[in-house]
Short mmCIF file of C-alpha atoms in Angstrom, two decimals:
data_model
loop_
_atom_site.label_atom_id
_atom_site.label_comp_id
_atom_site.label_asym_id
_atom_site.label_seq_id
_atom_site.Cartn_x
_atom_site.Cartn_y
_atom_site.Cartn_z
CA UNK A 1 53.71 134.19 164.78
CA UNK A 2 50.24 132.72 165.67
CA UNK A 3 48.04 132.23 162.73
CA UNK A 4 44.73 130.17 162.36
CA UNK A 5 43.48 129.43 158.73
CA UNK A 6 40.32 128.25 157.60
CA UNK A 7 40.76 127.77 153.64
CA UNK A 8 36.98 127.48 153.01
CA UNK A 9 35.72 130.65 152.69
CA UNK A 10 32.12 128.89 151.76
CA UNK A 11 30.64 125.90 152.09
CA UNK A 12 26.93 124.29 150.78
CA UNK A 13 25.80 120.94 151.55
CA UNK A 14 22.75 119.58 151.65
CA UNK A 15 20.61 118.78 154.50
CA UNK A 16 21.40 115.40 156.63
CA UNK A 17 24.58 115.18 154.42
CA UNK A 18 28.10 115.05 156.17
CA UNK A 19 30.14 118.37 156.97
CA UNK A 20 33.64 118.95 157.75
CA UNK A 21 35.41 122.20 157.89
CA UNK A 22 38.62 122.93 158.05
CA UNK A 23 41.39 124.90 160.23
CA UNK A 24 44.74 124.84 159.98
CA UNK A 25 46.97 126.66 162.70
CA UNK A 26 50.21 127.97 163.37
CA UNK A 27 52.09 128.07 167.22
CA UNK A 28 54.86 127.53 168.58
CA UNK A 29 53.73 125.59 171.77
CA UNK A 30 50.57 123.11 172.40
CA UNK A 31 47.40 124.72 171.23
CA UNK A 32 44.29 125.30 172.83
CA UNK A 33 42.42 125.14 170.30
CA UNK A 34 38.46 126.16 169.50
CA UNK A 35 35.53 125.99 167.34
CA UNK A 36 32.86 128.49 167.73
CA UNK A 37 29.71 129.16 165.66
CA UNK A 38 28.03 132.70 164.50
CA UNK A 39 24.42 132.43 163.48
CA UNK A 40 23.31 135.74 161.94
CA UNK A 41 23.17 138.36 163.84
CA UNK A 42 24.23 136.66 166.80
CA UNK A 43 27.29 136.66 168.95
CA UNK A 44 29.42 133.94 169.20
CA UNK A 45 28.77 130.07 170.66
CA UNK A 46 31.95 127.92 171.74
CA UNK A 47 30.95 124.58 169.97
CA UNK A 48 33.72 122.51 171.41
CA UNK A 49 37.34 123.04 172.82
CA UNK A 50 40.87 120.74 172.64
CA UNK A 51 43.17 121.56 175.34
CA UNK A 52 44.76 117.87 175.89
CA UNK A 53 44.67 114.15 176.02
CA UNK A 54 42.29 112.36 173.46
CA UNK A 55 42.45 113.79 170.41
CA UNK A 56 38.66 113.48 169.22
CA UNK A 57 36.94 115.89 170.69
CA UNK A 58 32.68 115.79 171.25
CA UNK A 59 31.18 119.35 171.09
CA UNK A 60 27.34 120.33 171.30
CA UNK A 61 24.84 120.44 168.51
CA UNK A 62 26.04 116.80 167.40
CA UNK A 63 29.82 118.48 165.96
CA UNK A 64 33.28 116.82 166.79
CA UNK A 65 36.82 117.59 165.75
CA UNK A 66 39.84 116.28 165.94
CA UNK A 67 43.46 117.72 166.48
CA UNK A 68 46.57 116.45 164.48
CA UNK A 69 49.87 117.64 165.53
CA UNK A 70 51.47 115.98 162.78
CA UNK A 71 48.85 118.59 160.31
CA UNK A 72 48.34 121.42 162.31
CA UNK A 73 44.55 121.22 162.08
CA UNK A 74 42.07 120.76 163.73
CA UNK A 75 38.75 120.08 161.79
CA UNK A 76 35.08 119.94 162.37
CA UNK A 77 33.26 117.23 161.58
CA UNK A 78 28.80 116.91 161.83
CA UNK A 79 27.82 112.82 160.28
CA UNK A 80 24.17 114.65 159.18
CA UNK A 81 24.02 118.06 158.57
CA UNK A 82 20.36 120.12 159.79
CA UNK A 83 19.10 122.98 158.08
CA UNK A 84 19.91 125.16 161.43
CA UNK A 85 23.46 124.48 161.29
CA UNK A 86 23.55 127.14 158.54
CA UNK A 87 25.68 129.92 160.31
CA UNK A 88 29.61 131.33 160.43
CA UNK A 89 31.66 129.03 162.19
CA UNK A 90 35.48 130.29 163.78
CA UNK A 91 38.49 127.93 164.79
CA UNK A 92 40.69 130.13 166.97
CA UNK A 93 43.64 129.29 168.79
CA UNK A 94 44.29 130.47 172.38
CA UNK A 95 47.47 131.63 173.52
CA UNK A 96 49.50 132.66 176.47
CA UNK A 97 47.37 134.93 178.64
CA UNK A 98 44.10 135.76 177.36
CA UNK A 99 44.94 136.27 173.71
CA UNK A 100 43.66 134.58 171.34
CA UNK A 101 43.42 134.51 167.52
CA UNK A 102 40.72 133.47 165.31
CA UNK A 103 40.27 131.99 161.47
CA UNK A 104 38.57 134.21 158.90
CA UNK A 105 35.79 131.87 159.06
CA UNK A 106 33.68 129.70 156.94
CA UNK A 107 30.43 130.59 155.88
CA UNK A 108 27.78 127.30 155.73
CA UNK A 109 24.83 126.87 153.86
CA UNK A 110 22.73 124.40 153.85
CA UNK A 111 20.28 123.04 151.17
CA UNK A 112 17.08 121.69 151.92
CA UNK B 1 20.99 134.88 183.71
CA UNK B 2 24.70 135.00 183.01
CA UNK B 3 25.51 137.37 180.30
CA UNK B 4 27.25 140.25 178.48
CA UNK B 5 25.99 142.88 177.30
CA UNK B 6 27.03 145.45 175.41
CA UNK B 7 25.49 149.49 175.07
CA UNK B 8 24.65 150.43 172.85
CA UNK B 9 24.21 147.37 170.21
CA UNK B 10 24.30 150.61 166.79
CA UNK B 11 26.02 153.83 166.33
CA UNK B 12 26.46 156.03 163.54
CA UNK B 13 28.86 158.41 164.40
CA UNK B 14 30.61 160.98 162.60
CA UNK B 15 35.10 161.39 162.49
CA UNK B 16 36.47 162.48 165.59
CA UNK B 17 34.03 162.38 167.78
CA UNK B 18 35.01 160.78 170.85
CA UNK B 19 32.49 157.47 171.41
CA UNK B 20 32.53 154.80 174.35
CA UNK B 21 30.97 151.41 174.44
CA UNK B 22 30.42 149.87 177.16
CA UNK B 23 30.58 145.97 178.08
CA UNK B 24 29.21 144.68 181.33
CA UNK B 25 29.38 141.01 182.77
CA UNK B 26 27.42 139.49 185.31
CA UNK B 27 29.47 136.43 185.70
CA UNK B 28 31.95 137.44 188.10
CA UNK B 29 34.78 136.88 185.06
CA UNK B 30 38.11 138.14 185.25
CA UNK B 31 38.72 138.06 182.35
CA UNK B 32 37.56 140.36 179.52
CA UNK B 33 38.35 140.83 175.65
CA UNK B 34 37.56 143.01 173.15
CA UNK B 35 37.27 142.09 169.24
CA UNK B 36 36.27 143.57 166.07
CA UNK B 37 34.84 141.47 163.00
CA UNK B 38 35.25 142.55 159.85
CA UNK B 39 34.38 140.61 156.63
CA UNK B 40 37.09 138.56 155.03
CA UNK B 41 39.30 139.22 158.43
CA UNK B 42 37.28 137.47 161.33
CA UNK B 43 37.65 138.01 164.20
CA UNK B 44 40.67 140.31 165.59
CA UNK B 45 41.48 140.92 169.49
CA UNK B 46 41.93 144.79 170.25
CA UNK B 47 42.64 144.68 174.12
CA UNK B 48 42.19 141.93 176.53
CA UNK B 49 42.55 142.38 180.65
CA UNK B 50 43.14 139.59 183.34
CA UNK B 51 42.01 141.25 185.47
CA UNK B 52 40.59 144.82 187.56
CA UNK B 53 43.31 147.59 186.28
CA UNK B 54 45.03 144.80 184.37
CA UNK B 55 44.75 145.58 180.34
CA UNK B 56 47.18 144.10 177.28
CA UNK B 57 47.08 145.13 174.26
CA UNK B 58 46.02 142.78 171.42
CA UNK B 59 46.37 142.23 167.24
CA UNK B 60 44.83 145.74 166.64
CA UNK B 61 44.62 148.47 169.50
CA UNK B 62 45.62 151.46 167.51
CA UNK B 63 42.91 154.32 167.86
CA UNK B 64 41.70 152.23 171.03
CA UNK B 65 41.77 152.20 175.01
CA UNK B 66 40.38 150.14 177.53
CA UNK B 67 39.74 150.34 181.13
CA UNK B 68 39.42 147.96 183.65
CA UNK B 69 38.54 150.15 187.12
CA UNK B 70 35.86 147.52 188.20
CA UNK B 71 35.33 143.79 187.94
CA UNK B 72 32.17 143.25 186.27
CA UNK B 73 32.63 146.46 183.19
CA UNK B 74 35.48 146.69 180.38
CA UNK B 75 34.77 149.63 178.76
CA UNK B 76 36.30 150.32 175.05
CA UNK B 77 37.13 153.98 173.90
CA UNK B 78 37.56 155.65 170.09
CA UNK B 79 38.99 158.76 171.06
CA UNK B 80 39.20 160.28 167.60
CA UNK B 81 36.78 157.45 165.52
CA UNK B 82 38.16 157.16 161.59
CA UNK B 83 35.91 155.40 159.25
CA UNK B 84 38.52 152.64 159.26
CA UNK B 85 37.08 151.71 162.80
CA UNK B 86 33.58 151.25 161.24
CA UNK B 87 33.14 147.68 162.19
CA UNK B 88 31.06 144.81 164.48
CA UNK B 89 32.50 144.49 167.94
CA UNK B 90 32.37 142.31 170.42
CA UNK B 91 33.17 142.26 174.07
CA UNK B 92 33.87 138.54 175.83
CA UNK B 93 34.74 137.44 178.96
CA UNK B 94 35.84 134.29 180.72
CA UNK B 95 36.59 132.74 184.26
CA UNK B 96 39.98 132.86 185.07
CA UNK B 97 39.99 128.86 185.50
CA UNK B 98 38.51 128.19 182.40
CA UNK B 99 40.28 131.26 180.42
CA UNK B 100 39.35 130.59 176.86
CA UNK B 101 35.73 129.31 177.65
CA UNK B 102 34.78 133.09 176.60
CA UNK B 103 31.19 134.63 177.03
CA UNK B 104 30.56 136.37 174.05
CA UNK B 105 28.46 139.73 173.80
CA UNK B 106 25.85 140.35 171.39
CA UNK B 107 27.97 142.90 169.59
CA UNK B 108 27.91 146.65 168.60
CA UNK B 109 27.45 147.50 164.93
CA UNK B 110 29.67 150.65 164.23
CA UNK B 111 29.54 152.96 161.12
CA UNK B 112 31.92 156.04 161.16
CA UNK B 113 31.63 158.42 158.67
#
């Protein structure tokens, strides 16, 4: 069965530090894989997307991640963290169709 | 401007009382999804559709329905609301050559008691 899972429920840093987040998923055929970000009260924003080829993907807002097969993950990196990158961020994997399944998400905070 | 939207964004609602949200795009988008977000859970898919009178059912459609009878609307139904369905939900929808690029919805914040 599909699973995505984001083991850090919450995460602080501190402002213009580095940030990586992580996602681990489970399917049976290549991902397409996802991050999206939540600010408060807000709907979703599709940060960046893998579907194939290089592995290191560039997303807006400065965030990358990169996809390992051999891991099953697919994490988000920022090199220097800004105080408005404090929101929920989702890794979701998309599947046959239109489904799609997302991480419990990881709460960020950052620290002035 | 391309968007979603959803009507209406709160409802407080009582059990059993039937309650439709609606979910309109003005992108054209074939496709259209429909999640709920609960804490500690994320983000779960209750119906998806690929397309006018096309609808699949997702991780969670029990005490759901969908409709698809036009493009542009994807309209989600409680037909007998439990306070288990008190949640934050969100409609999306995407272009059917980008599929998982999804437009997301500003949500609808639902409290059934």
């Amino acid at each position: 069965a599909q699973s995505v899972t984001q083991p850090d429920i919450h995460i602080t840093v501190s402002e213009g530090a580095s940030l990586e987040l992580r996602c681990n998923y489970s399917y049976g055929a290549t991902p397409y894989l996802f991050w999206y970000v939540q600010s408060p009260g807000q709907g979703l924003q599709l940060l960046l997307k893998y579907f194939s080829g290089d592995t290191l993907v560039q997303g807006i807002k400065g965030f990358e991640a990169e996809f390992k097969r051999s891991q099953s993950s697919f994490n988000l990196r920022k090199p220097s963290v800004h105080w408005s990158d404090a929101a929920e961020y989702f890794c979701a994997v998309g599947a046959r169709g239109n489904q799609f399944y997302f991480g419990t998400g990881t709460s960020l905070t950052v620290i002035p | 401007e391309a968007q979603v939207t959803q009507n209406p964004r709160y409802l407080i609602t009582v059990t059993g009382k039937k309650l439709t949200v609606t979910c309109s795009q003005n992108m054209n988008h074939e496709y259209m999804s429909w999640y709920r977000q609960d804490p500690g859970l994320g983000l779960r898919q209750i119906y998806y559709s690929m397309n006018v009178e096309v609808t699949d059912k997702g991780d969670v459609p029990e005490g759901y329905k969908v409709s698809r009878k036009e493009k542009r609307n994807f309209p989600l139904i409680l037909e007998s609301p439990s306070p288990n369905q008190t949640s934050l939900y969100f409609c999306a929808s995407s272009f059917r050559g980008a599929p998982y690029e999804q437009y997301f919805g500003p949500g609808t914040r639902l409290t059934v008691t």
